[in-house]
Amino acid sequence: VSADPARAGLDARLLDWMRKKTWRRDDARFEALALELFAFQYAHCAAYRRFCDGRGRTPASVRAWTEIPAVPTGAFKEVVLTSFPPERAVHVFRTSGTTTRTRGSLHLDTLDLYEASLLPTFRRHLLPEHAPGERVRFVVVAPSPEEAPDSSLSHMFGVLLGAIGSARSGYDVIGGELGAESLIEQVEACRLTGEPIALLGTAFAFVHLLEHLEAGGSKLACPPGSRLMETGGFKGRAREMPRKELYDWLSNRLGVPQTRIVNQYGMTELGSQFYDSVLVDPEGPRRKLGPPWARVRFIDPETGADVKEGEVGMVVIHDLANTGSVAALETADLGRRVLDEGGRPIGFEVLGRDPDAEARGCSIAADAMLAGLR
Amino acid sequence: MSEPTPHDPESSLERVEAAIRRLDLARPLLWGRSIEEVLEPLGAVLDQWRDPRSRWRRELLHQHPEAAGFSRETVEAGLKLGLKEWSASALRELVERELGPLQGRPATRLVPFARTSVLLAGSIPNPTLLQCLLPLLVRSPTLVRPGSRDPVTARLVAASIAALDPELGRCIEVVDCPSTEAPAMQRFLASDCVVVSGSDETIEEVRRSVRPGQRLVAYGHKLSIAVLGPEATRSDDLGELADALSLDVALWDQLGCLSPVSIFVIDPEPRPAASRVAEALFEALSRREAEMPRGRVDAEVAAAIARGRSEADMRAAGGQPVEVHASMGTRFSVIREAGGQWRESPLHRFVRVHGLPDLLSLSEALLPLGRHLSAVALAGFEESADPDQAAFGSVARLLSELGASRICRPGRMQCPPLGWHHDGRPLLLPIARIADRESG
């Protein structure tokens, strides 16, 4: 927990929630913790306080968690947003910085909440049928945390491997290079023994693997019970691919059914992650689910108010695991709530940009131009 | 002129094939004419388009706003200003300027391409009008693919030519051809000459599709800016200047390559000067909004604008001297930035104002733009009879050296002369072949 006594109690109560064996939506608990955390962050993060003042929202005026001002994720590229003295930072995660010159950074004075949040959320959505203590063979298509110490994703994989990975788990991006042949050998070995694996990595790394397999005309056959988790987009990369196309390809070349391919929706600036529902609820529609200490809103950019249930809006995430920075984040994504037949919310979906969409005008957006110049 | 039909791969290819066959049949009609015999009717067509009462202007005004997402008032104002000086005589001047030196040289012939394909982009009618006329002017049968955001203008231009000169009308075909339908696109791009406008990615794709020996004339995405000197920001005329700039920003909702996305204020006291400009521009945009409302935007654009504002708010909260002037909703925004650093621009009437102390800082700020700089609205620098000696002339020269292909007054950005060297190049010579015959 934080060394700051003013926050330590809050951290402890959140850790207690995160360590519960069963999850339960608890509106009162979320509301109370969110308001308390807002008051703390307002008091301890000067930039956030000025931002909130500019919107006329203070702990004295805010009555509900939905009124707490959300900071745009882009702000993490401009301002160090911490609710503790920066010199107390024990770890800094940085964004990949593919589309702008500066990289966003999340400074942490403790990794306790970060790790306490990620483990149960991952297990619940990726390994729902696994017994507690059961270990999994992870094949990670990403660098290790030692190789990429400022990558929150590599850190997460490191935590997973340490906590629930089998001895033969490992990383297949070494020295910045995809070890495709080693990965193929591992999958082949598992095919022979029938040991299921969990493939984890970025969408872009999987595309590299698929291209390698395609170039060699080979297909893998992951053993039954295997699963795959991909994350991250293609923004700023040379090649973009619709998710449907990627999943067809992954399924075809790796032998993992689409119903066992899970997208993780997360970002460096967040302490918690969201996952596709396919393994938890194989019969229901694919949608994103997350832990009870993180909530999502969809905002009308014209008014700043919540859109109607099921309508498209800007994705705003309120993640109580972000005690050391700012809990309410306005993402760069659009999304909408997924409703069941009775109109009740059962998760959400993030809408990707249409890759075939023609540019809006002949004037070029400065970010696109700068990306092109690099 | 072909009619739009539903997209399916087979019919798209068939449509392109049929259009090419018709153009092949019409080619002798065009090649049988002199340039003068083409110039005359095309000039008349242009004069019709200049006339707000013409059926073409009225029809465009009826169809275009809904199709392209602009308000009717914006389209009306943009056509009025942009086409005002695009006359038959302006077209003749262009021909004389570019092709005149070839006249009277019997050993040099201008040879038209057998067919020119024009791949349009964007949603602004004025450049579409010109891009349809130019290949015909050099007597090349013209195959046009409209941009997905303006399915209207090219068809009306083709119809206006056919109505005035049916024979010439047979020499231009407008076809729908989705970029996802590879066989149809390949056929479309198989012309001797290909003119393409669009993003760097689009141009690169087209470049990969054309064969060696085909002529490719590409107009990539650009952006424009305004540069204001101390005389502009310290004078009582700042309101007038801001009004002119608001027209440059508001017309076509900043979606044109001639729309300013950033305004650079050069002043020994850059921050207060930039603040004055930002405030005046915000007021002016507010008035513009009342008379010329911004068009519709989708959720993605609205979100980008909201995010652009929030990020600026956050920079201000983080201690940077940033000011945010924002309308209700997302209709217009003016951000007074802390320095000269380029930032993402969501467009749709979202302007950044940068205060800089001197021209050296301006040069540094503009360096990242490189080949992407298009037009610059310039004001507030001393003028004299000798433009090269005066501040105005030296700033204009500096901007040209930094890549600008057009320097103009605020308020004039959206009305380039017909003969403007688009991207710094001639308009006609790149889309024709010149054959020299040596004596002896």
Coordinates of N, CA and C in Angstrom, one line a residue, chain A residues 46-48 50-51 55 70-75 78-79 81 100-102 235 301-303 312-314 330-334 353-354 356-367 369-370 372-373, chain B residues 121-123 145 147-149 180 221-223 254-257 259 261 294 297 299-303 306-307 310-311 313-320 329-330 342-348 368-369 372:
Chain A
A46 N -2.1 18.5 -7.7 CA -2.4 20.0 -8.0 C -3.0 20.2 -9.4
A47 N -2.4 19.5 -10.4 CA -2.9 19.7 -11.8 C -4.3 19.2 -11.9
Y48 N -4.6 18.1 -11.3 CA -6.0 17.6 -11.3 C -6.9 18.5 -10.6
R50 N -6.7 21.7 -10.3 CA -7.0 22.9 -11.1 C -7.9 22.5 -12.3
F51 N -7.7 21.3 -12.8 CA -8.6 20.8 -13.9 C -10.0 20.8 -13.4
R55 N -13.7 23.0 -14.1 CA -15.0 22.5 -14.5 C -16.0 22.7 -13.4
A70 N -13.2 13.6 -15.5 CA -12.3 12.6 -16.1 C -11.2 13.3 -16.8
V71 N -10.0 12.8 -16.6 CA -8.8 13.4 -17.3 C -8.6 12.7 -18.6
P72 N -8.3 13.4 -19.7 CA -8.1 12.7 -21.0 C -6.7 11.9 -20.9
T73 N -6.7 10.7 -21.4 CA -5.5 9.9 -21.3 C -4.3 10.6 -22.0
G74 N -4.6 11.4 -23.0 CA -3.5 12.2 -23.6 C -2.7 13.1 -22.6
A75 N -3.4 13.4 -21.5 CA -2.8 14.3 -20.5 C -1.6 13.7 -19.9
E78 N 1.6 14.9 -21.1 CA 2.0 16.3 -20.9 C 2.3 16.6 -19.5
V79 N 1.6 15.9 -18.6 CA 1.7 16.3 -17.1 C 2.0 15.0 -16.3
L81 N 1.0 13.1 -13.6 CA -0.3 13.1 -12.7 C -0.1 12.1 -11.6
T100 N 2.6 9.7 -31.4 CA 3.0 11.1 -31.1 C 4.5 11.0 -30.6
R101 N 5.1 12.1 -30.5 CA 6.5 12.1 -30.2 C 6.7 11.8 -28.7
T102 N 5.8 12.3 -27.9 CA 6.0 12.1 -26.4 C 5.2 10.9 -26.0
K235 N -2.9 1.4 -34.3 CA -2.7 2.8 -34.6 C -1.2 3.1 -34.7
P301 N -20.0 13.5 -26.6 CA -19.0 14.6 -26.6 C -19.5 16.0 -26.8
E302 N -20.7 16.1 -27.3 CA -21.3 17.4 -27.5 C -21.8 18.0 -26.1
T303 N -22.3 17.2 -25.2 CA -22.9 17.7 -24.0 C -22.1 17.4 -22.7
V312 N -23.8 5.2 -28.8 CA -22.3 5.3 -28.9 C -21.9 6.6 -28.1
G313 N -20.8 6.5 -27.4 CA -20.3 7.6 -26.7 C -18.8 7.5 -26.4
M314 N -18.2 8.5 -25.9 CA -16.7 8.4 -25.6 C -16.6 7.5 -24.3
E330 N -10.7 9.7 -19.3 CA -11.5 9.8 -20.6 C -10.6 9.2 -21.7
T331 N -11.0 8.1 -22.3 CA -10.1 7.5 -23.2 C -10.3 8.1 -24.6
A332 N -9.5 7.6 -25.6 CA -9.6 8.1 -26.9 C -10.5 7.2 -27.8
D333 N -11.3 6.4 -27.1 CA -12.1 5.4 -27.8 C -13.6 5.7 -27.7
L334 N -14.3 5.2 -28.7 CA -15.8 5.3 -28.7 C -16.3 3.9 -28.3
R353 N -12.1 2.0 -35.3 CA -12.2 2.9 -36.4 C -12.4 2.1 -37.7
D354 N -13.2 2.6 -38.6 CA -13.4 1.9 -39.8 C -12.1 2.1 -40.7
D356 N -11.5 1.4 -43.6 CA -11.8 1.9 -45.0 C -12.3 3.3 -45.1
A357 N -12.5 3.9 -43.9 CA -13.1 5.2 -43.9 C -12.1 6.2 -44.6
E358 N -12.7 7.0 -45.5 CA -11.9 8.0 -46.2 C -11.6 9.2 -45.3
A359 N -10.4 9.7 -45.5 CA -10.1 10.9 -44.6 C -11.2 12.0 -44.8
R360 N -11.4 12.7 -43.7 CA -12.5 13.6 -43.7 C -12.3 14.8 -44.7
G361 N -11.1 15.2 -44.8 CA -10.9 16.3 -45.7 C -9.5 16.2 -46.3
C362 N -9.1 17.2 -47.2 CA -7.8 17.1 -47.7 C -6.8 17.7 -46.8
S363 N -7.3 18.4 -45.8 CA -6.3 18.9 -44.8 C -5.9 17.7 -43.9
I364 N -4.6 17.7 -43.6 CA -4.1 16.5 -42.9 C -4.1 16.9 -41.4
A365 N -4.5 15.9 -40.6 CA -4.4 16.1 -39.1 C -2.9 16.1 -38.8
A366 N -2.6 17.0 -37.9 CA -1.1 17.2 -37.5 C -0.5 15.9 -37.0
D367 N -1.3 15.1 -36.3 CA -0.7 13.9 -35.7 C -0.3 12.9 -36.9
M369 N 0.4 13.7 -39.9 CA 1.5 14.2 -40.6 C 2.8 13.9 -39.8
L370 N 2.8 14.1 -38.5 CA 4.0 13.9 -37.7 C 4.3 12.4 -37.7
G372 N 3.8 10.4 -40.1 CA 4.3 10.1 -41.4 C 5.7 10.5 -41.5
L373 N 6.1 11.6 -40.8 CA 7.5 12.1 -40.9 C 8.5 11.3 -40.2
Chain B
A121 N -10.9 13.3 -54.1 CA -11.0 13.0 -52.7 C -11.6 14.3 -52.0
G122 N -12.0 14.1 -50.8 CA -12.5 15.2 -50.1 C -14.0 15.6 -50.5
S123 N -14.4 16.7 -50.0 CA -15.8 17.0 -50.2 C -16.1 18.4 -50.6
R145 N -13.4 9.4 -60.8 CA -14.1 8.7 -59.7 C -14.3 9.7 -58.6
G147 N -15.0 11.3 -54.9 CA -14.7 11.0 -53.5 C -15.9 10.5 -52.8
S148 N -15.8 9.6 -51.9 CA -17.0 9.1 -51.2 C -17.8 10.2 -50.5
R149 N -17.1 11.3 -50.2 CA -17.8 12.3 -49.4 C -18.5 13.4 -50.3
T180 N -12.2 -0.8 -52.5 CA -12.0 -2.2 -52.0 C -12.2 -3.2 -53.2
H221 N -2.2 15.2 -49.1 CA -2.8 16.0 -48.1 C -1.9 17.1 -47.7
K222 N -2.4 18.3 -47.4 CA -1.6 19.4 -47.0 C -2.3 20.1 -45.9
L223 N -1.6 21.1 -45.3 CA -2.3 21.9 -44.3 C -1.8 23.4 -44.5
Q254 N -13.1 23.8 -42.4 CA -11.7 23.5 -42.2 C -11.2 22.2 -42.8
L255 N -12.0 21.7 -43.7 CA -11.6 20.4 -44.3 C -10.8 20.5 -45.6
G256 N -10.6 21.7 -46.0 CA -9.8 21.9 -47.2 C -8.3 22.0 -46.9
C257 N -7.5 21.8 -47.9 CA -6.0 21.9 -47.6 C -5.7 23.4 -47.5
S259 N -7.4 25.4 -45.6 CA -8.0 25.9 -44.4 C -6.9 26.0 -43.3
V261 N -5.1 25.6 -40.0 CA -5.3 24.9 -38.7 C -4.6 25.5 -37.5
R294 N -21.7 25.4 -38.6 CA -20.8 24.3 -39.0 C -21.7 23.1 -39.4
V297 N -21.2 16.5 -37.7 CA -19.9 15.8 -37.5 C -20.4 14.4 -36.8
A299 N -19.7 11.0 -34.4 CA -19.3 10.8 -33.0 C -17.7 10.9 -32.9
E300 N -17.1 10.3 -33.8 CA -15.6 10.2 -33.7 C -15.0 11.6 -33.8
V301 N -15.5 12.5 -34.7 CA -15.0 13.8 -34.8 C -15.4 14.6 -33.5
A302 N -16.6 14.5 -33.1 CA -17.0 15.2 -31.9 C -16.2 14.8 -30.7
A303 N -15.9 13.5 -30.6 CA -15.0 13.0 -29.5 C -13.6 13.6 -29.6
A306 N -13.8 17.2 -28.4 CA -13.9 17.2 -26.9 C -12.6 16.9 -26.3
R307 N -11.9 15.9 -26.8 CA -10.6 15.4 -26.3 C -9.6 16.5 -26.4
S310 N -10.2 19.0 -23.8 CA -9.8 18.5 -22.4 C -8.3 18.5 -22.3
E311 N -7.6 18.0 -23.3 CA -6.2 18.0 -23.2 C -5.6 19.3 -23.0
D313 N -7.1 21.9 -21.6 CA -7.5 22.2 -20.2 C -6.5 21.6 -19.3
M314 N -6.1 20.4 -19.6 CA -5.2 19.7 -18.7 C -3.8 20.3 -18.7
R315 N -3.4 20.7 -19.9 CA -2.1 21.4 -20.0 C -2.1 22.7 -19.2
A316 N -3.2 23.4 -19.3 CA -3.3 24.6 -18.5 C -3.3 24.3 -17.0
A317 N -4.0 23.2 -16.6 CA -4.0 22.9 -15.2 C -2.6 22.4 -14.8
G318 N -1.9 21.9 -15.7 CA -0.5 21.4 -15.4 C 0.5 22.6 -15.3
G319 N 0.0 23.8 -15.5 CA 0.9 24.9 -15.4 C 1.4 25.6 -16.7
Q320 N 1.0 25.0 -17.8 CA 1.4 25.7 -19.1 C 0.4 26.8 -19.4
G329 N -21.3 22.9 -27.0 CA -21.2 21.8 -27.9 C -19.8 21.8 -28.5
T330 N -19.6 21.3 -29.7 CA -18.3 21.2 -30.3 C -18.1 22.1 -31.5
W342 N 3.6 21.6 -32.7 CA 2.5 21.1 -33.5 C 1.7 20.1 -32.7
R343 N 0.4 20.2 -32.8 CA -0.4 19.2 -32.1 C -1.5 18.7 -33.0
E344 N -2.1 17.6 -32.6 CA -3.2 17.0 -33.4 C -4.3 18.1 -33.6
S345 N -4.9 18.1 -34.8 CA -6.0 19.0 -35.1 C -7.2 18.2 -35.5
P346 N -8.3 18.3 -34.7 CA -9.5 17.6 -35.1 C -10.2 18.2 -36.3
L347 N -9.8 19.4 -36.7 CA -10.4 20.2 -37.8 C -11.9 20.6 -37.4
H348 N -12.7 20.8 -38.4 CA -14.1 21.2 -38.1 C -14.2 22.4 -37.2
P368 N 8.8 20.9 -38.9 CA 8.2 19.6 -39.0 C 7.2 19.5 -40.2
L369 N 6.7 20.6 -40.6 CA 5.7 20.5 -41.7 C 6.2 20.0 -43.0
H372 N 4.4 19.3 -46.4 CA 2.9 19.4 -46.1 C 2.3 20.8 -46.1

